[in-house]
XYZ file of C-alpha atoms in Angstrom:
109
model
C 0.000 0.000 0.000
C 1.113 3.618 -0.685
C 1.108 6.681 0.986
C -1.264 8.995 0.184
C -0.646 12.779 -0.455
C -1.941 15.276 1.979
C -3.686 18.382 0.820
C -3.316 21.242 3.263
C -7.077 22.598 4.672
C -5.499 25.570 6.719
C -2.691 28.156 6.187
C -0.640 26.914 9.160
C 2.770 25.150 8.725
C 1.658 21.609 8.381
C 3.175 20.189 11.301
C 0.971 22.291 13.028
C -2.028 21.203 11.183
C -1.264 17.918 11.330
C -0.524 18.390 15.386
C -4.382 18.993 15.750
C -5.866 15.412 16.671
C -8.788 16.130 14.746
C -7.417 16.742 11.699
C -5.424 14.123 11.995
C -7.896 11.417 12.650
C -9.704 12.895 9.689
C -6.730 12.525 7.433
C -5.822 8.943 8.416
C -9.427 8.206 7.975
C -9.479 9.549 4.420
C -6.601 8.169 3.042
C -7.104 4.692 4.599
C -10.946 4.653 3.715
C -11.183 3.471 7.758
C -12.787 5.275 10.480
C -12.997 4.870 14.319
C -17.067 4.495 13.925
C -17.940 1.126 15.048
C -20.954 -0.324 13.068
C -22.166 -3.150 15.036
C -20.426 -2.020 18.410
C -22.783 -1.975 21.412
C -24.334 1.835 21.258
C -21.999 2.582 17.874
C -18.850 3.657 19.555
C -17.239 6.064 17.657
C -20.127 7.353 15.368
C -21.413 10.767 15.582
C -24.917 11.186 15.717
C -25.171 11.614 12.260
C -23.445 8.426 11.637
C -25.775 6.420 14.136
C -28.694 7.692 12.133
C -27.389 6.608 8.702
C -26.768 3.009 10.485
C -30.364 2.786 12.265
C -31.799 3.176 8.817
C -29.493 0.996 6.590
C -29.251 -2.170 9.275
C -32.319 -3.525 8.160
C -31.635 -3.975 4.654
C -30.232 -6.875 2.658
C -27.132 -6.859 0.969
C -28.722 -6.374 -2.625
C -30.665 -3.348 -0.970
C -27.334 -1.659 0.053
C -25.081 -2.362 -2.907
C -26.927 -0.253 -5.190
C -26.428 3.100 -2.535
C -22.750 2.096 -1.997
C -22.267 2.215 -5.878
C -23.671 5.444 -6.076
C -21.531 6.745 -3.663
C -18.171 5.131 -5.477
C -19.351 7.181 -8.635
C -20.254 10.596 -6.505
C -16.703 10.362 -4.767
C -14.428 11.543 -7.667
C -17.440 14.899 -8.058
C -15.804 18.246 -6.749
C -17.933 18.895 -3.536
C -17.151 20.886 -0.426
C -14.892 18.778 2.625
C -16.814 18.493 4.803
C -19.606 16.476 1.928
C -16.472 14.825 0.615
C -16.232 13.566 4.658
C -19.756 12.362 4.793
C -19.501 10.448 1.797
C -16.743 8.820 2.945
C -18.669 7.643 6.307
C -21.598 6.654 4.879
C -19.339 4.759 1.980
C -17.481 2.649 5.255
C -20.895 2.163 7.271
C -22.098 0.697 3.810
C -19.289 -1.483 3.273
C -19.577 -3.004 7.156
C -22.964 -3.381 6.554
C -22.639 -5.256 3.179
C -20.146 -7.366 4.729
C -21.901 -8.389 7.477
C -25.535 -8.803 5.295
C -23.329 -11.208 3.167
C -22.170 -13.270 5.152
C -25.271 -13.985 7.021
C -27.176 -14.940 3.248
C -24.479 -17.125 3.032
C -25.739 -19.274 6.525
């Protein structure tokens, strides 16, 4: 796996941006297509409200329900939108993905 290249959000030195926990979770996050929200963790550790929403609604679909949204999102993610839509995408793209995963392998039982 590569690196991936880091596009500055502020005008501060970039050891300084990058010293900000924040935007540092939110760059590891985004390059690694990961994030700290657990899915299927007891009360969604993690997840921001916003998140937890997204998850009550999609957890109760099946797998072909889910893979059509998740392949909308893959085509919206190379679109020029602002950061912090680019962010959302991203979450909801990872929730969907867990989610998939998980559907699968319990069609497969």
């Amino acid at each position: 796996m590569e690196g991936a290249n880091y596009n500055q959000k502020t005008d501060q030195p970039m050891c300084q941006e990058l010293g900000d926990e924040e935007t540092m979770i939110d760059y590891v996050e985004e390059a690694g297509e990961t994030g700290i929200c657990s899915v299927f963790g007891d009360g969604n550790p993690g997840c921001t409200e916003k998140e937890v929403g997204y998850i009550q609604k999609m957890v109760a679909l099946t797998a072909n329900d889910l893979q059509p949204k998740l392949d909308r999102l893959v085509q919206m993610q190379g679109s020029s939108m602002k950061p912090e839509l680019k962010k959302w995408l991203l979450q909801r793209k990872k929730i969907l993905k867990n989610l998939i995963k998980k559907a699968s392998a319990a069609d497969e039982l």
